[in-house]
Tab-separated table of C-alpha atoms in Angstrom:
chain	number	residue	atom	x	y	z
A	186	UNK	CA	-77.920	93.034	-88.670
A	187	UNK	CA	-77.804	94.294	-92.265
A	188	UNK	CA	-76.011	97.540	-92.832
A	189	UNK	CA	-76.808	100.124	-95.455
A	190	UNK	CA	-77.496	98.432	-98.767
A	191	UNK	CA	-76.754	100.068	-102.092
A	192	UNK	CA	-77.422	98.903	-105.623
A	193	UNK	CA	-76.028	98.535	-108.123
A	194	UNK	CA	-72.443	98.222	-106.908
A	195	UNK	CA	-71.118	99.140	-110.310
A	196	UNK	CA	-72.747	101.008	-113.174
A	197	UNK	CA	-71.320	101.752	-116.592
A	198	UNK	CA	-73.426	103.894	-118.877
A	199	UNK	CA	-73.127	106.175	-121.831
A	200	UNK	CA	-73.362	109.917	-121.731
A	201	UNK	CA	-76.945	111.101	-121.931
A	202	UNK	CA	-78.456	108.044	-120.309
A	203	UNK	CA	-80.468	108.108	-117.115
A	204	UNK	CA	-78.859	106.542	-114.065
A	205	UNK	CA	-80.687	105.532	-110.893
A	206	UNK	CA	-78.843	104.617	-107.735
A	207	UNK	CA	-80.664	102.926	-104.891
A	208	UNK	CA	-80.225	102.815	-101.154
A	209	UNK	CA	-81.806	100.957	-98.274
A	210	UNK	CA	-80.884	102.498	-94.903
A	211	UNK	CA	-80.417	100.607	-91.668
A	212	UNK	CA	-83.756	99.708	-90.165
A	213	UNK	CA	-84.774	102.217	-87.517
A	214	UNK	CA	-82.564	104.987	-88.831
A	215	UNK	CA	-84.483	108.140	-89.621
A	216	UNK	CA	-81.857	110.100	-91.527
A	217	UNK	CA	-80.320	109.323	-94.885
A	218	UNK	CA	-77.399	111.000	-96.628
A	219	UNK	CA	-76.088	110.820	-100.191
A	220	UNK	CA	-72.370	111.491	-100.725
A	221	UNK	CA	-70.152	111.551	-103.780
A	222	UNK	CA	-66.442	110.765	-103.728
A	223	UNK	CA	-64.100	111.972	-106.447
A	224	UNK	CA	-60.354	112.373	-106.598
A	225	UNK	CA	-60.660	116.125	-107.021
A	226	UNK	CA	-63.271	116.923	-104.378
A	227	UNK	CA	-63.043	114.007	-101.946
A	228	UNK	CA	-66.191	113.028	-100.046
A	229	UNK	CA	-68.883	115.635	-100.406
A	230	UNK	CA	-72.469	115.635	-99.179
A	231	UNK	CA	-75.067	115.925	-101.927
A	232	UNK	CA	-78.345	115.814	-100.015
A	233	UNK	CA	-79.819	114.483	-96.808
A	234	UNK	CA	-83.264	113.473	-95.624
A	235	UNK	CA	-84.746	113.438	-92.156
A	236	UNK	CA	-87.894	111.347	-91.683
A	237	UNK	CA	-88.115	110.986	-95.479
A	238	UNK	CA	-88.135	114.758	-96.030
A	239	UNK	CA	-85.277	116.402	-97.948
A	240	UNK	CA	-83.651	118.874	-95.577
A	241	UNK	CA	-80.576	120.175	-97.395
A	242	UNK	CA	-79.882	119.658	-101.082
A	243	UNK	CA	-77.357	122.459	-101.419
A	244	UNK	CA	-74.692	119.938	-102.386
A	245	UNK	CA	-76.590	118.658	-105.404
A	246	UNK	CA	-74.429	119.766	-108.333
A	247	UNK	CA	-77.173	120.762	-110.763
A	248	UNK	CA	-80.674	120.097	-111.953
A	249	UNK	CA	-79.617	116.866	-113.611
A	250	UNK	CA	-79.449	115.354	-110.125
A	251	UNK	CA	-82.545	114.481	-108.126
A	252	UNK	CA	-83.150	112.393	-105.018
A	253	UNK	CA	-86.245	110.930	-103.476
A	254	UNK	CA	-87.133	109.038	-100.350
A	255	UNK	CA	-90.656	107.661	-100.780
A	256	UNK	CA	-90.517	105.716	-97.503
A	257	UNK	CA	-88.268	105.062	-94.534
A	258	UNK	CA	-86.568	102.088	-96.143
A	259	UNK	CA	-85.746	103.304	-99.633
A	260	UNK	CA	-84.110	106.203	-101.417
A	261	UNK	CA	-82.997	106.882	-104.970
A	262	UNK	CA	-80.502	109.252	-106.516
A	263	UNK	CA	-81.150	109.890	-110.182
A	264	UNK	CA	-78.942	111.537	-112.778
A	265	UNK	CA	-80.617	112.527	-116.015
A	266	UNK	CA	-78.923	113.025	-118.398
A	267	UNK	CA	-75.617	111.642	-117.172
A	268	UNK	CA	-72.271	113.170	-118.174
A	269	UNK	CA	-68.702	111.833	-117.979
A	270	UNK	CA	-67.915	114.264	-115.123
A	271	UNK	CA	-70.521	112.458	-113.019
A	272	UNK	CA	-68.189	109.451	-112.849
A	273	UNK	CA	-67.525	108.881	-109.154
A	274	UNK	CA	-68.338	106.627	-106.233
A	275	UNK	CA	-71.694	107.460	-104.692
A	276	UNK	CA	-72.247	106.550	-101.062
A	277	UNK	CA	-75.415	106.399	-99.069
A	278	UNK	CA	-75.275	106.697	-95.284
A	279	UNK	CA	-77.901	106.523	-92.569
A	280	UNK	CA	-78.133	107.528	-88.938
A	281	UNK	CA	-80.413	108.028	-86.003
A	282	UNK	CA	-80.740	111.657	-85.038
A	283	UNK	CA	-79.082	111.710	-81.644
A	284	UNK	CA	-77.234	114.959	-81.095
A	285	UNK	CA	-74.504	115.477	-80.351
A	286	UNK	CA	-73.186	111.927	-80.643
A	287	UNK	CA	-74.723	111.035	-83.971
A	288	UNK	CA	-72.815	108.618	-86.183
A	289	UNK	CA	-73.441	108.036	-89.859
A	290	UNK	CA	-73.105	104.501	-91.192
A	291	UNK	CA	-72.108	104.116	-94.818
A	292	UNK	CA	-73.079	101.652	-97.496
A	293	UNK	CA	-70.520	100.033	-99.804
A	294	UNK	CA	-71.059	102.607	-102.523
A	295	UNK	CA	-71.961	102.559	-106.212
A	296	UNK	CA	-69.081	103.064	-108.607
A	297	UNK	CA	-70.444	104.970	-111.589
A	298	UNK	CA	-68.624	105.323	-114.886
A	299	UNK	CA	-70.174	107.490	-117.580
A	300	UNK	CA	-68.567	107.032	-120.979
B	105	UNK	CA	-61.823	126.336	-98.906
B	106	UNK	CA	-61.040	123.096	-97.104
B	107	UNK	CA	-62.388	123.290	-93.581
B	108	UNK	CA	-60.960	119.903	-92.615
B	109	UNK	CA	-57.448	119.106	-93.743
B	110	UNK	CA	-55.426	115.949	-93.669
B	111	UNK	CA	-52.077	117.106	-94.932
B	112	UNK	CA	-50.438	113.703	-95.161
B	113	UNK	CA	-51.797	111.710	-98.103
B	114	UNK	CA	-49.934	108.625	-96.952
B	115	UNK	CA	-48.177	107.108	-93.967
B	116	UNK	CA	-46.167	103.902	-93.626
B	117	UNK	CA	-45.559	102.287	-90.270
B	118	UNK	CA	-43.945	99.071	-89.123
B	119	UNK	CA	-46.203	96.462	-87.548
B	120	UNK	CA	-46.286	96.807	-83.770
B	121	UNK	CA	-45.350	100.487	-83.824
B	122	UNK	CA	-47.586	103.469	-83.246
B	123	UNK	CA	-49.469	105.091	-86.140
B	124	UNK	CA	-50.322	108.754	-85.742
B	125	UNK	CA	-52.737	110.312	-88.197
B	126	UNK	CA	-53.301	114.045	-88.070
B	127	UNK	CA	-56.191	116.323	-88.928
B	128	UNK	CA	-56.552	120.106	-88.788
B	129	UNK	CA	-59.711	122.166	-89.015
B	130	UNK	CA	-60.446	125.823	-89.524
B	131	UNK	CA	-64.100	126.157	-88.561
B	132	UNK	CA	-64.325	127.033	-84.860
B	133	UNK	CA	-67.972	125.957	-84.872
B	134	UNK	CA	-66.996	122.316	-85.258
B	135	UNK	CA	-67.645	120.549	-81.971
B	136	UNK	CA	-67.849	116.866	-82.834
B	137	UNK	CA	-65.217	114.895	-84.669
B	138	UNK	CA	-65.151	111.407	-86.117
B	139	UNK	CA	-62.629	109.107	-87.701
B	140	UNK	CA	-63.640	106.686	-90.399
B	141	UNK	CA	-61.632	103.866	-91.925
B	142	UNK	CA	-62.097	102.839	-95.532
B	143	UNK	CA	-60.939	99.705	-97.301
B	144	UNK	CA	-60.898	99.552	-101.121
B	145	UNK	CA	-64.307	98.914	-102.688
B	146	UNK	CA	-66.058	99.405	-99.332
B	147	UNK	CA	-67.795	102.300	-97.674
B	148	UNK	CA	-66.218	104.260	-94.828
B	149	UNK	CA	-66.573	102.509	-91.476
B	150	UNK	CA	-66.949	104.475	-88.263
B	151	UNK	CA	-63.962	104.067	-85.975
B	152	UNK	CA	-64.022	106.509	-83.078
B	153	UNK	CA	-65.324	109.961	-82.238
B	154	UNK	CA	-64.751	112.774	-79.791
B	155	UNK	CA	-66.804	115.674	-78.560
B	156	UNK	CA	-65.229	119.076	-78.049
B	157	UNK	CA	-65.900	118.848	-74.319
B	158	UNK	CA	-63.205	116.170	-74.136
B	159	UNK	CA	-59.574	116.150	-75.141
B	160	UNK	CA	-59.133	112.403	-75.374
B	161	UNK	CA	-61.197	109.359	-76.194
B	162	UNK	CA	-59.901	105.819	-76.177
B	163	UNK	CA	-61.273	102.591	-77.605
B	164	UNK	CA	-58.962	99.625	-77.499
B	165	UNK	CA	-55.970	100.252	-79.709
B	166	UNK	CA	-57.429	103.529	-80.982
B	167	UNK	CA	-57.154	106.877	-79.209
B	168	UNK	CA	-58.233	110.239	-80.529
B	169	UNK	CA	-56.758	113.432	-79.101
B	170	UNK	CA	-58.312	116.858	-79.570
B	171	UNK	CA	-56.461	120.148	-79.147
B	172	UNK	CA	-59.124	122.824	-79.512
B	173	UNK	CA	-56.786	125.770	-79.214
B	174	UNK	CA	-54.704	124.447	-82.094
B	175	UNK	CA	-57.766	123.186	-83.988
B	176	UNK	CA	-56.003	119.881	-84.333
B	177	UNK	CA	-56.888	116.282	-83.716
B	178	UNK	CA	-54.951	113.093	-84.075
B	179	UNK	CA	-55.682	109.393	-84.166
B	180	UNK	CA	-53.217	107.063	-82.500
B	181	UNK	CA	-53.200	103.361	-83.273
B	182	UNK	CA	-51.130	101.230	-80.912
B	183	UNK	CA	-49.928	98.680	-81.758
B	184	UNK	CA	-50.421	98.944	-85.503
B	185	UNK	CA	-51.423	95.796	-87.352
B	186	UNK	CA	-51.332	94.955	-91.076
B	187	UNK	CA	-55.144	94.843	-91.057
B	188	UNK	CA	-55.145	98.525	-90.141
B	189	UNK	CA	-53.897	99.343	-93.631
B	190	UNK	CA	-56.664	101.512	-95.082
B	191	UNK	CA	-57.577	105.099	-95.853
B	192	UNK	CA	-58.477	107.071	-92.741
B	193	UNK	CA	-60.842	110.024	-92.979
B	194	UNK	CA	-61.285	112.705	-90.390
B	195	UNK	CA	-64.754	114.300	-90.285
B	196	UNK	CA	-66.271	117.179	-88.339
B	197	UNK	CA	-69.705	118.493	-87.486
B	198	UNK	CA	-70.896	121.819	-86.116
B	199	UNK	CA	-73.536	122.048	-83.396
B	200	UNK	CA	-76.924	120.740	-84.418
B	201	UNK	CA	-75.956	120.583	-88.086
B	202	UNK	CA	-76.314	117.131	-89.595
B	203	UNK	CA	-73.679	117.513	-92.273
B	204	UNK	CA	-70.250	116.005	-91.881
B	205	UNK	CA	-67.281	117.742	-93.467
B	206	UNK	CA	-64.605	115.271	-94.438
B	207	UNK	CA	-60.889	115.590	-94.877
B	208	UNK	CA	-59.192	114.196	-97.959
B	209	UNK	CA	-57.975	111.065	-96.200
B	210	UNK	CA	-54.641	109.492	-95.286
B	211	UNK	CA	-53.589	106.132	-96.688
B	212	UNK	CA	-52.051	104.136	-93.854
B	213	UNK	CA	-49.855	101.177	-94.744
B	214	UNK	CA	-48.714	98.916	-91.925
B	215	UNK	CA	-45.735	96.884	-93.004
B	216	UNK	CA	-45.339	93.345	-91.613
């Protein structure tokens, strides 16, 4: 059974360029989460979707970041324009809403470097 | 303000011995806790969880203990194996909230 799939695995871009990260959740999962991991802030939640609808985007750092989930099997996180401080590992996770014992399953991450 | 704290950035243990990883939290609303393991260049992998209605949960070599009064949980790995060498994250969730709050992680190294 395929886990969460993320692409690309690595991205190197120059400041000012647009970056799009992609995620395919586990089939049957109805919730999707985008996280960012940095040395300074650790793993922090950026945004999550439930049934393709954005529920909480309070973790999105600023307007340069946007996320979409056009269908149950695909989500994107876009940074436009990118800045060097956006360099981090971005993880996507998915889950089935099953309180209280809900578990999030993570993808391998996209390592982003903005020069 | 860190609501979930893992105060030990690293831990080294001899193969076959017990590894004990600790986690403290400050938010009394947290009622579900998870441990994730992360290898380099991979995403975090779910390991074990515990609800606040329990004080212990065991799965093979892994046991999580929860002390609600102290707002403390620990992960015990017995016996430790070299393949357990990874970063271990503690995470917590409050009630019906979907968000997980993660600690900063502890790098466990199991020496052969």
